[in-house]
Coordinates of C-alpha atoms and ligand atoms in Angstrom, one line a residue:
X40 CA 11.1 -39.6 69.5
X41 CA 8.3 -37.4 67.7
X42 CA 6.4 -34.8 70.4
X43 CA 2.9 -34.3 70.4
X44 CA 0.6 -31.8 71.8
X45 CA -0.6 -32.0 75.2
X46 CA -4.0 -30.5 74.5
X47 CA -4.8 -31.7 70.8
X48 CA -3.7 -30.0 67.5
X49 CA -5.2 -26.7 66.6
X50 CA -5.4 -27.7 62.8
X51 CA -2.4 -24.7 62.3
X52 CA 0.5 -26.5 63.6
X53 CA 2.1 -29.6 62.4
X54 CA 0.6 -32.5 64.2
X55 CA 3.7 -33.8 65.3
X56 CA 7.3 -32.3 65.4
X57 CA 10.8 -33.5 66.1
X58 CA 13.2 -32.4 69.8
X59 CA 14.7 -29.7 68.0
X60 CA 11.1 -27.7 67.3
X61 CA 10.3 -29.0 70.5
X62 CA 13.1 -27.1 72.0
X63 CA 12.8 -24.3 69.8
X64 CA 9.4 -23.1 70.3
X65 CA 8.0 -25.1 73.6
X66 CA 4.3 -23.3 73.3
X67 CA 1.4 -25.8 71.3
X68 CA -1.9 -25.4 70.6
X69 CA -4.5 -24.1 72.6
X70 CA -1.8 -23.2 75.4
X71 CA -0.4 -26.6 75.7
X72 CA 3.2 -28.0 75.5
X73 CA 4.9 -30.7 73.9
X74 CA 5.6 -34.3 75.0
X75 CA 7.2 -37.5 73.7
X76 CA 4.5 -39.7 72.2
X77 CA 6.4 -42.8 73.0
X78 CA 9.3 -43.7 75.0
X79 CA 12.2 -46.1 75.1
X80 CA 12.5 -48.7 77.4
X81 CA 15.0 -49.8 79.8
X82 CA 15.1 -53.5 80.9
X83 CA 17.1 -54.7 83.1
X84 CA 19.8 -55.9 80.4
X85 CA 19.8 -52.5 79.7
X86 CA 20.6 -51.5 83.3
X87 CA 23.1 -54.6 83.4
X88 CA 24.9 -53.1 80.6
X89 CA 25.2 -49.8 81.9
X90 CA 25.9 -50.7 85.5
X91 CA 29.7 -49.3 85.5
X92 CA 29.3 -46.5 83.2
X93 CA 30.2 -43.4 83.6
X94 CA 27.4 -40.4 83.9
X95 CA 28.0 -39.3 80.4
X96 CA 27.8 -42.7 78.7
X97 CA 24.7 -43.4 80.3
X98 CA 23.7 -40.1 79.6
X99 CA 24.6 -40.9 75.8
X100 CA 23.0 -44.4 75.8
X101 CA 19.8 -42.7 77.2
X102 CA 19.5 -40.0 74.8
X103 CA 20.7 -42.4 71.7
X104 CA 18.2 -44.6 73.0
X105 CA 15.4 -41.6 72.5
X106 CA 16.3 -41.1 68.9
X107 CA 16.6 -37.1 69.2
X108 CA 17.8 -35.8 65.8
X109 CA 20.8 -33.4 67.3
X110 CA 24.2 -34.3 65.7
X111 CA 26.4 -36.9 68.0
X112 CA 29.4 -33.5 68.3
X113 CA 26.8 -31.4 69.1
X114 CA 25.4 -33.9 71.9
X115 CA 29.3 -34.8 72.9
X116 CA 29.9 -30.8 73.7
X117 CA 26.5 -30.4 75.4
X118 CA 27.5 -33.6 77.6
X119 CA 30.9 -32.3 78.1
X120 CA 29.4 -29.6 80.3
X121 CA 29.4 -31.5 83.1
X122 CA 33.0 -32.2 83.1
X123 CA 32.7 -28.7 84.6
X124 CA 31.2 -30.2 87.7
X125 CA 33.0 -30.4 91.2
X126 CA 34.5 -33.8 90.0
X127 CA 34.1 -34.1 86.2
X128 CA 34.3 -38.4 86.9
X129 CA 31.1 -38.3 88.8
X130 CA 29.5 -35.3 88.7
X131 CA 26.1 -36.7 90.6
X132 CA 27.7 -38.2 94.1
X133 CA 25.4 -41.0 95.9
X134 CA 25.9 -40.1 99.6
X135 CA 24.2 -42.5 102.4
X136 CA 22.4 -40.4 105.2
X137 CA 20.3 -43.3 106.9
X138 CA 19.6 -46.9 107.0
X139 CA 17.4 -46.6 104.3
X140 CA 18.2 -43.0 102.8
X141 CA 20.3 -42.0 100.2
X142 CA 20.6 -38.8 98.3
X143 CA 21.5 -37.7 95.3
X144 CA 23.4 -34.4 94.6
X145 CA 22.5 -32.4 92.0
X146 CA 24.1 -29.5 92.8
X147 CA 27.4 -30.1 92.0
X148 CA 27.4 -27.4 89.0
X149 CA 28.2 -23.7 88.8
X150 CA 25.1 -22.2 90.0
X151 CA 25.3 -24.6 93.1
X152 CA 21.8 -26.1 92.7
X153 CA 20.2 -28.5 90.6
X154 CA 19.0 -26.3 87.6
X155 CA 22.4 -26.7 86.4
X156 CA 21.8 -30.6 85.3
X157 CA 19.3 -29.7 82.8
X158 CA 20.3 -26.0 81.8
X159 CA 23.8 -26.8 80.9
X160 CA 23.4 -29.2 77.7
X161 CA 20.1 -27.3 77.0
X162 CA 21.9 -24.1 77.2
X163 CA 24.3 -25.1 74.3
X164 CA 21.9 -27.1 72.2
X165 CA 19.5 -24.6 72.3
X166 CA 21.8 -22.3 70.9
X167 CA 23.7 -24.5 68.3
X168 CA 19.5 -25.1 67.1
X169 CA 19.2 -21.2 67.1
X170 CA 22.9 -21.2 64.8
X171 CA 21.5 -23.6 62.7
X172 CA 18.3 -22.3 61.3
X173 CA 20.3 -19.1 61.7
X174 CA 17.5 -16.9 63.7
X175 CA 18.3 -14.9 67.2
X176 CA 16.6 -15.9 69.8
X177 CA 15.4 -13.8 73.1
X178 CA 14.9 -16.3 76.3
X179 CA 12.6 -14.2 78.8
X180 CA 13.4 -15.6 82.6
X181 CA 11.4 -14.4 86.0
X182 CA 13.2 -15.8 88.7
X183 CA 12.3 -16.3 92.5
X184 CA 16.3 -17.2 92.4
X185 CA 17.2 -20.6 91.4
X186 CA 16.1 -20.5 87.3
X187 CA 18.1 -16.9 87.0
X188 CA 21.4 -17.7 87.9
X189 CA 21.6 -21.1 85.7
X190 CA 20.0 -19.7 82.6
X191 CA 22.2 -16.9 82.5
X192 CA 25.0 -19.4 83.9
X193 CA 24.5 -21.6 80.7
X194 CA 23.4 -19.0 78.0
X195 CA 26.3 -16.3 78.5
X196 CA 28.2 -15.8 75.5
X197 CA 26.3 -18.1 73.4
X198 CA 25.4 -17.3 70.1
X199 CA 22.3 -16.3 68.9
X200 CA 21.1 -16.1 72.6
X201 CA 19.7 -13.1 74.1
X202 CA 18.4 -13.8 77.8
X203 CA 16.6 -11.4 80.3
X204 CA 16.1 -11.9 83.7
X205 CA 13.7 -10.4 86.0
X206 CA 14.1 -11.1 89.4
X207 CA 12.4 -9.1 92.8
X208 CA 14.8 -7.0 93.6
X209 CA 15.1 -8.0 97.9
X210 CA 12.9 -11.3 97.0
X211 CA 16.2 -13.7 96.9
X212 CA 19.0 -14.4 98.7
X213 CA 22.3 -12.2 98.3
X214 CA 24.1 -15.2 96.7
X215 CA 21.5 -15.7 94.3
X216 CA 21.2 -12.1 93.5
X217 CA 24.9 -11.6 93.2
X218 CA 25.0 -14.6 90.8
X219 CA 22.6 -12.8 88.7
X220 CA 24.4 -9.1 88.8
X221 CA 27.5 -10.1 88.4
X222 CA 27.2 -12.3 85.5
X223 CA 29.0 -10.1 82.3
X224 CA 28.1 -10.6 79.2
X225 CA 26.8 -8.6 76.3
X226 CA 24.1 -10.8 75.4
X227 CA 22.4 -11.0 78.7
X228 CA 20.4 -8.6 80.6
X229 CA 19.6 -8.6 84.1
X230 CA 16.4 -6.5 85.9
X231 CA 15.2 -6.0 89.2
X232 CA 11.7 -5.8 89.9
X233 CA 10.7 -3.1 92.9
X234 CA 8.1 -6.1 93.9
X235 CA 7.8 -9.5 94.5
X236 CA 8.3 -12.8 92.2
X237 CA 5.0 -12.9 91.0
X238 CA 5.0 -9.4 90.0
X239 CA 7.8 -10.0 88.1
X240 CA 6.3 -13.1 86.5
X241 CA 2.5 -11.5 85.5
X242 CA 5.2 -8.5 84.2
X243 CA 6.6 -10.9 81.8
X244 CA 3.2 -12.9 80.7
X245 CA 1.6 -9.7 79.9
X246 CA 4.6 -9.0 77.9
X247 CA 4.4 -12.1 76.1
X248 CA 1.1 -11.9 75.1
X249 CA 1.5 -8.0 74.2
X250 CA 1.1 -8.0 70.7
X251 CA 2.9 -4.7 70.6
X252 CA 5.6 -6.1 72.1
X253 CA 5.6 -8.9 69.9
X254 CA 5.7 -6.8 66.9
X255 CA 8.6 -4.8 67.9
X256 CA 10.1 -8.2 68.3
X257 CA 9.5 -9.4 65.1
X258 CA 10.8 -5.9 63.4
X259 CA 13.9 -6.8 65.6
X260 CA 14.0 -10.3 64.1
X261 CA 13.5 -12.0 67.5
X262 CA 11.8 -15.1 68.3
X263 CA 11.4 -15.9 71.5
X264 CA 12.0 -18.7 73.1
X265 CA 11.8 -20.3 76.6
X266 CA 14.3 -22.0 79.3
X267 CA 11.4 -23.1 82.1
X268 CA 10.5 -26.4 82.6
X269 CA 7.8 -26.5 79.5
X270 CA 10.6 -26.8 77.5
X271 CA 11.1 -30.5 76.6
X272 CA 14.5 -30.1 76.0
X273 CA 15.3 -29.4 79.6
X274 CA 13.3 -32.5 80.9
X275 CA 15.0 -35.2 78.7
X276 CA 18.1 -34.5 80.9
X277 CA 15.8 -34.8 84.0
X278 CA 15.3 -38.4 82.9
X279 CA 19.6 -39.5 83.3
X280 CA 19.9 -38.6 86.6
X281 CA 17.5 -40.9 88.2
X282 CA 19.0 -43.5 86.1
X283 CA 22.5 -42.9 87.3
X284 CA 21.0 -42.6 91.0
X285 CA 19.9 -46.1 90.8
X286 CA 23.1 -47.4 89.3
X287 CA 25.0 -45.8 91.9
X288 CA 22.9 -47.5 94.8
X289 CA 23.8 -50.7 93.0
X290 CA 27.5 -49.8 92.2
X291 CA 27.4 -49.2 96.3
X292 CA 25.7 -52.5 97.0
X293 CA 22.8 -51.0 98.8
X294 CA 20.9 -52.9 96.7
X295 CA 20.5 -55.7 93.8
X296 CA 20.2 -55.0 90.3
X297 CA 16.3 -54.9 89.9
X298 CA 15.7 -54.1 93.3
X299 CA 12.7 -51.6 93.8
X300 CA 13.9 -47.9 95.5
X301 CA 11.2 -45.2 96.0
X302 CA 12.4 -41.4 94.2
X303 CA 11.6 -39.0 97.0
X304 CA 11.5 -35.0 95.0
X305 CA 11.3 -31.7 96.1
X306 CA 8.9 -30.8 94.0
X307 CA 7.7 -26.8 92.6
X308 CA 6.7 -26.6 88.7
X309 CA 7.4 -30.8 88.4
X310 CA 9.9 -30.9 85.9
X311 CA 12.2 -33.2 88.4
X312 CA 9.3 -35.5 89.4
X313 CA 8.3 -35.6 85.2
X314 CA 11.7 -36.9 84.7
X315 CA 11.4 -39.8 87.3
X316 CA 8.0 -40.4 86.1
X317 CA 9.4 -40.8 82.9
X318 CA 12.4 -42.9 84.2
X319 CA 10.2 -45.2 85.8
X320 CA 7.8 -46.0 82.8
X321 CA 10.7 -46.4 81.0
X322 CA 11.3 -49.7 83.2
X323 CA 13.5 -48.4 86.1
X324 CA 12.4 -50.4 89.0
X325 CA 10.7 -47.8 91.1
X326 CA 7.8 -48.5 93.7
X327 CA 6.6 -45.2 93.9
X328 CA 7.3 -41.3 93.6
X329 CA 6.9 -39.2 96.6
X330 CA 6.4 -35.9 95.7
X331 CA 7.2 -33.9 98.1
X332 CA 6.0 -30.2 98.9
X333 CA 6.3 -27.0 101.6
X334 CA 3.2 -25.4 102.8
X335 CA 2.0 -24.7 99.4
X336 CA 0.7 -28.0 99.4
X337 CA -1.4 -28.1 96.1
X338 CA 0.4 -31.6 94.8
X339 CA -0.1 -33.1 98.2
X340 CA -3.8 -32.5 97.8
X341 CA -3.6 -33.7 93.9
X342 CA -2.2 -37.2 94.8
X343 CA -4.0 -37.5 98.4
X344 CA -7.7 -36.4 96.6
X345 CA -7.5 -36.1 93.2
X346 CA -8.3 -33.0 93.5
X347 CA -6.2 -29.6 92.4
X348 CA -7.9 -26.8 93.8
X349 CA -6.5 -23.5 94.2
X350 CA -9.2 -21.0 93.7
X351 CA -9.0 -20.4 97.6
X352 CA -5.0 -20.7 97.9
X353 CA -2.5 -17.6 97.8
X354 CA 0.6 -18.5 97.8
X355 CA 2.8 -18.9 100.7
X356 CA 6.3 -17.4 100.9
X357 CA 8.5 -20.4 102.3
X358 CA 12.0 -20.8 103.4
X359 CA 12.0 -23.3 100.0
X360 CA 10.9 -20.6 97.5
X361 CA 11.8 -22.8 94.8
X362 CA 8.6 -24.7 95.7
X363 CA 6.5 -22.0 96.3
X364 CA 4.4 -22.4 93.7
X365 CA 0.5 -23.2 92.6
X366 CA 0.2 -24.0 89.1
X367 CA 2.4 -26.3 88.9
X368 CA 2.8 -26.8 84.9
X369 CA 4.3 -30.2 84.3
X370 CA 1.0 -32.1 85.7
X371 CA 0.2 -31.3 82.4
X372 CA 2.0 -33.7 80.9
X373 CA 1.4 -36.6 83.4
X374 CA -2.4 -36.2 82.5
X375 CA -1.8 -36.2 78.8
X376 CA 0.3 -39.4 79.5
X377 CA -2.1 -41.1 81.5
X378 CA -5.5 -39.5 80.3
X379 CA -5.1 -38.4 76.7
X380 CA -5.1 -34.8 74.6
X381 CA -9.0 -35.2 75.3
X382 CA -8.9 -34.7 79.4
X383 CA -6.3 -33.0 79.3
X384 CA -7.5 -30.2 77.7
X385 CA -10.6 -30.3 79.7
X386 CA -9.0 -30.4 82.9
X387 CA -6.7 -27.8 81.9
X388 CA -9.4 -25.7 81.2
X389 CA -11.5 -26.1 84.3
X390 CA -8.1 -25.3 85.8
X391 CA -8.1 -21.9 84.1
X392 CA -11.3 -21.3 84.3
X393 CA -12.2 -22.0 87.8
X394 CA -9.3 -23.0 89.1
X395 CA -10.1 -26.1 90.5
X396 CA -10.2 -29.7 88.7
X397 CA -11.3 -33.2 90.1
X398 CA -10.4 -36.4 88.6
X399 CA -12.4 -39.4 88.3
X400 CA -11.9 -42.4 91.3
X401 CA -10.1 -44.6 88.6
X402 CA -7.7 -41.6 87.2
X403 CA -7.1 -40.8 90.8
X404 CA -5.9 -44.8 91.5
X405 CA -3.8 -44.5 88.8
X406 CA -2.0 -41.3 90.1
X407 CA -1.7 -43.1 93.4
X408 CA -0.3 -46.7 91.6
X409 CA 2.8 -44.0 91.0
X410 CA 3.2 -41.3 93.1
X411 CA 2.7 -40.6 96.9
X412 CA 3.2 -37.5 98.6
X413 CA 3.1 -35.4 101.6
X414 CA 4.1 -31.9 102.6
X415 CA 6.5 -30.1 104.9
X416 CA 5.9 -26.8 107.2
X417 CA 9.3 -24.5 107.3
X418 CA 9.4 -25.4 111.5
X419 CA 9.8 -29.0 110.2
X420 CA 12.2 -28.2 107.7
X421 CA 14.4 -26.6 110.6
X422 CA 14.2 -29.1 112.5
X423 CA 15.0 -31.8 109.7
X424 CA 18.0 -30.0 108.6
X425 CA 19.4 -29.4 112.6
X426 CA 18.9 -33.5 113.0
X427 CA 20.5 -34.2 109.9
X428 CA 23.1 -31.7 110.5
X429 CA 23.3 -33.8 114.0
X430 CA 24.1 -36.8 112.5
X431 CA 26.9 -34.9 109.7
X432 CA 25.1 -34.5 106.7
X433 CA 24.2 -31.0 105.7
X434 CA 21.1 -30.4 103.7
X435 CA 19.6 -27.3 102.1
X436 CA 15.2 -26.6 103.1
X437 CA 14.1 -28.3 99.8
X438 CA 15.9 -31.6 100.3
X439 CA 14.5 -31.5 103.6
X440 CA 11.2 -31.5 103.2
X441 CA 12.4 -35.2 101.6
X442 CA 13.4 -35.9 104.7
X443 CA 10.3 -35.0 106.2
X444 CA 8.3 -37.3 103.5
X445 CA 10.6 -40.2 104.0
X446 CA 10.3 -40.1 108.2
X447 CA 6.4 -39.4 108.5
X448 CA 4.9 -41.5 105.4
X449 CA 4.3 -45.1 105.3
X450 CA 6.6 -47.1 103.2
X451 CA 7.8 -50.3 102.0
X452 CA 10.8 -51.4 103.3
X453 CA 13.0 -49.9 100.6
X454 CA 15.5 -47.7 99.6
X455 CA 15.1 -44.6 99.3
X456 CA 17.1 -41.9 96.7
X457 CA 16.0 -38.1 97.6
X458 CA 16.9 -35.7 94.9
X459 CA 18.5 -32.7 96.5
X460 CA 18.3 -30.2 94.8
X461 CA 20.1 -27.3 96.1
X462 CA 23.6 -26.7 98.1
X463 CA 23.3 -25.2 101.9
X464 CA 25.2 -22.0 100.5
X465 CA 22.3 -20.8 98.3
X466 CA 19.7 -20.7 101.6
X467 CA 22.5 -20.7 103.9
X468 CA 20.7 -18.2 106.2
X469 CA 17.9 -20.6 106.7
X470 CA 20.3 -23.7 107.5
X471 CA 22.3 -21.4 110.0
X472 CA 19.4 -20.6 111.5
X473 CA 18.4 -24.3 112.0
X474 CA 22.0 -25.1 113.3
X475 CA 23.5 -22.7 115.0
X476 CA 20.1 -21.0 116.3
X477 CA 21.5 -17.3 114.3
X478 CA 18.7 -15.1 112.7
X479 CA 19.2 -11.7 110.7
X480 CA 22.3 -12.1 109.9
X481 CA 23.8 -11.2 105.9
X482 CA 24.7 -14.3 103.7
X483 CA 28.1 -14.3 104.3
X484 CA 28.0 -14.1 108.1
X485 CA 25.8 -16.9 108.0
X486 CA 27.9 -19.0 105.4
X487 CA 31.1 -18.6 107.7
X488 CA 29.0 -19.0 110.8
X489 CA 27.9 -22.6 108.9
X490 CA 31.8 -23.4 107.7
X491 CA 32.8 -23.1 111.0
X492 CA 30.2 -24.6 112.6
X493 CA 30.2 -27.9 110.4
X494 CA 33.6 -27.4 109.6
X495 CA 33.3 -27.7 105.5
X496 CA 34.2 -24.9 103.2
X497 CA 32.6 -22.1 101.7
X498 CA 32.9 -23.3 97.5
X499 CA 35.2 -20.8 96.3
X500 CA 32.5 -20.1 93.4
X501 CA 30.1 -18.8 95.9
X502 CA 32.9 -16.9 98.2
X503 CA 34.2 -15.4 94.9
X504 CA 30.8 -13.9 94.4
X505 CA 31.1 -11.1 97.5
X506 CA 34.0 -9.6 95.5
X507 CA 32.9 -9.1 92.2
X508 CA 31.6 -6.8 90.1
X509 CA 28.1 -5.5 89.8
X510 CA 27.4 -5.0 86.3
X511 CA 23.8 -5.1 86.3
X512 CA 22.5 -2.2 88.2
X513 CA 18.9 -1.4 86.8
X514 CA 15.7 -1.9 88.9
X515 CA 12.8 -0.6 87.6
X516 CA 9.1 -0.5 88.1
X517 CA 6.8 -2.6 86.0
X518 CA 6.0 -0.4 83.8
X519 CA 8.9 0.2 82.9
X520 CA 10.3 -3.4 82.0
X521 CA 9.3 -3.5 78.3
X522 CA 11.0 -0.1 77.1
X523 CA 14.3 -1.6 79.1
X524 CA 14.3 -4.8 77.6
X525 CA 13.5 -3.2 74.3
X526 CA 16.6 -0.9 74.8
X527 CA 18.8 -4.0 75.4
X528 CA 17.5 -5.6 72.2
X529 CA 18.3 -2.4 70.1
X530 CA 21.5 -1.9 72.0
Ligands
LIG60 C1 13.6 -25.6 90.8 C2 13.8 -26.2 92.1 C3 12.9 -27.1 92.7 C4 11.7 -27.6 92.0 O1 11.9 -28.4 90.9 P1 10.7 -28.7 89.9 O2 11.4 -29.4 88.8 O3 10.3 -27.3 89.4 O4 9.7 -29.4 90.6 C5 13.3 -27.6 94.0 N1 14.4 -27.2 94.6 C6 15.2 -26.3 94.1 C7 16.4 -25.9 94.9 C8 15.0 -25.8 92.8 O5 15.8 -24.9 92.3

């Protein structure tokens, strides 16, 4: 699997380059990123072969399958991460929560929510890349609370790894926060912002295109790097998942081998969605995508109209903040799948430019021949989770708004496989709230007041967190962000 760019080669960079560049340094020309120019494909002998195997042989035969030049030990111990998982012989559990609706959990990892699928293996492949062309590395993360915790979670004492994390300090819940400050490790630095999450996220694009900054870096002898969802390498292990999801609903005998299902994601910056886009050109018998959203509803407008508009959209704070977002920056790479470098760029420009974009009648039928989509309002989401929660399956306000999608849209009459992507504990004042009727009360109230209530346990992971150490202490104003990140590096 070569990469191309997804806005067309500058004339600078190489025109192609392998995964490890890829991974390496994510940014292409003219501000675009890198995808696959061509992918695999899985037939059904394929899926035959595969239908008992475990997650990381599939995971193997998938990646083998994409010809990425990483070394087979190197791909064993990135794979071997998820033996860490709640149970290391299936660490993605099929659980059926309706007739028709089955969900996959992908938050069975340390950080208790579904960044942990990609992040692990990237985590240690990027590093072992970094060892390689022996070069140190800075990964620069802003946070609303999900990315934070599983960067640092995957990155800390790795080698030639440095990773800072801004997150708005009172922005995110106490468990994420005390995920973040509590991880200790030399080469990682934690920062609170005194404002919000896109404060902290302009903070750290200005500092990435500061050439001062820059230069300091480069008399450091720092290349920077990034862990968000423009980075390839964190998408290819995005793809396995649905895979496995599918099997699973066949090694259950909900369905037939080559039976369609419909993928139903919680969707935010698209990486998730990408990688069951991907999974489905490959040849895994999906009908359609839903894409599902909170009030920031941009991507339910894209799919519905065609159009992406948000030059008259602020954003909305949500009780799914992982979704609260605008510019939503793997769309990107569907368009340069489906359109070309050409459109891409030229949509992608209208996008910067004006902040709006509107495809053509047969782009938009093409979108629509793959993904559907609708939207979910935080009352909803309440109200999904208490009826869920009614029937004895507790879900977190992102996998909800699948549930929302799933009851209101019209569908075939097909299975369905939501990707959940987060555990109750990390929102749990939201999914008290919907249960049990509680408001204002501290994480850890409202995580025993959901234990008891539902009578599961608190993961030990996340009760441990409420006793440990603080080691990162520093919140700072944005001015101040570069001279403390720049302290760390010299430190
Ligand atoms: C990151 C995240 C999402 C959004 O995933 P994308 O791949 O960015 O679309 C949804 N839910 C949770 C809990 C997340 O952490």
């Amino acid at each position: 699997m070569q990469f191309i760019e997804t806005r067309g080669n500058d004339g600078v960079r190489a025109e192609s380059v392998g995964f490890s560049e890829a991974l390496l340094s994510p940014i292409a020309s003219f501000g675009g990123i890198y995808s696959p120019d061509t992918l695999p494909e899985i037939d059904l002998e394929f899926l035959e072969n595969h239908r008992f195997a475990s997650y990381k042989s599939l995971a193997l035969a998938l990646l083998n399958l994409c010809e990425i030049e990483i070394v087979p030990t190197t791909l064993k111990q990135a794979l071997d991460l998820y033996d860490r998982f709640d149970d290391a012989s299936n660490p993605v559990p099929l659980v059926r929560a309706g007739d028709d609706l089955f969900v996959s959990e992908l938050y069975h990892g340390p950080t208790r929510a579904f960044k942990d699928m990609a992040l692990q293996p990237f985590g240690l492949l990027l590093s072992s890349l970094a060892r390689q062309c022996d070069r140190q590395y800075l990964i620069l993360v802003a946070t609303s609370g999900d990315t934070g915790p599983a960067a640092l979670e995957t990155f800390r004492k790795r080698d030639n790894i440095r990773v800072v994390c801004l997150y708005p300090d009172g922005g995110t819940s106490d468990v994420q926060r005390l995920q973040m400050v509590t991880e200790d490790a030399a080469n990682l630095k934690v920062i609170g912002i005194r404002g919000n999450f896109d404060d902290a996220q302009s903070a750290l694009k200005a500092l990435l295109s500061s050439a001062e900054f820059n230069r300091q870096l480069d008399h450091l002898n720092i290349s920077l790097s990034a862990a968000n969802s423009v980075n390839f390498g964190r998408i290819i292990f995005q793809i396995i998942y649905h895979v496995h999801a599918y099997l699973e609903l066949v090694r259950q005998q909900a369905i037939a081998l080559g039976d369609k299902v419909y993928l139903n994601i919680p969707s935010g910056n698209f990486g998730n969605a990408l990688g069951a886009y991907y999974a489905r050109k490959m040849g895994l018998p999906v009908e359609r995508i839903i894409v599902s959203s909170n009030a920031n509803n941009v991507l339910t407008e894209w799919i519905d109209t065609g159009i992406y508009d948000i030059s008259d959209k602020a954003l909305i704070a949500t009780t799914s903040p992982a979704m609260d977002i605008l510019k939503s920056s793997n769309v990107e790479r569907i368009l340069f799948d489906l359109f070309g470098q050409h459109r891409t760029r030229e949509l992608m420009k209208q996008l910067d430019e004006k902040r709006c974009y509107r495809l053509e009648a047969d782009e938009l039928a093409q979108i629509q021949q793959i993904f559907t989509a609708d939207f979910c309002s935080d009352e909803q989401g309440r109200a999904y989770i208490r009826s869920s929660f009614d029937q004895g399956y507790l879900i977190d306000p992102h996998t909800a708004t699948c549930f929302k999608s799933w009851d209101t849209l019209d569908h075939e009459p097909l299975a369905c496989i939501v990707a959940s992507t987060a555990e109750w504990t990390k929102f749990s004042q939201v999914v008290n709230q919907a249960i049990t009727g509680k408001t204002g009360e501290a994480d850890l109230e409202a995580l025993e007041s959901i234990s008891k209530a539902a009578h599961i346990e608190i993961p030990e992971t996340i009760r441990a967190l409420f006793s440990k150490p603080v080691c990162h202490n520093t919140v700072v104003d944005k001015s101040e962000i570069e001279a403390e990140i720049l302290n760390f590096l010299r430190g």
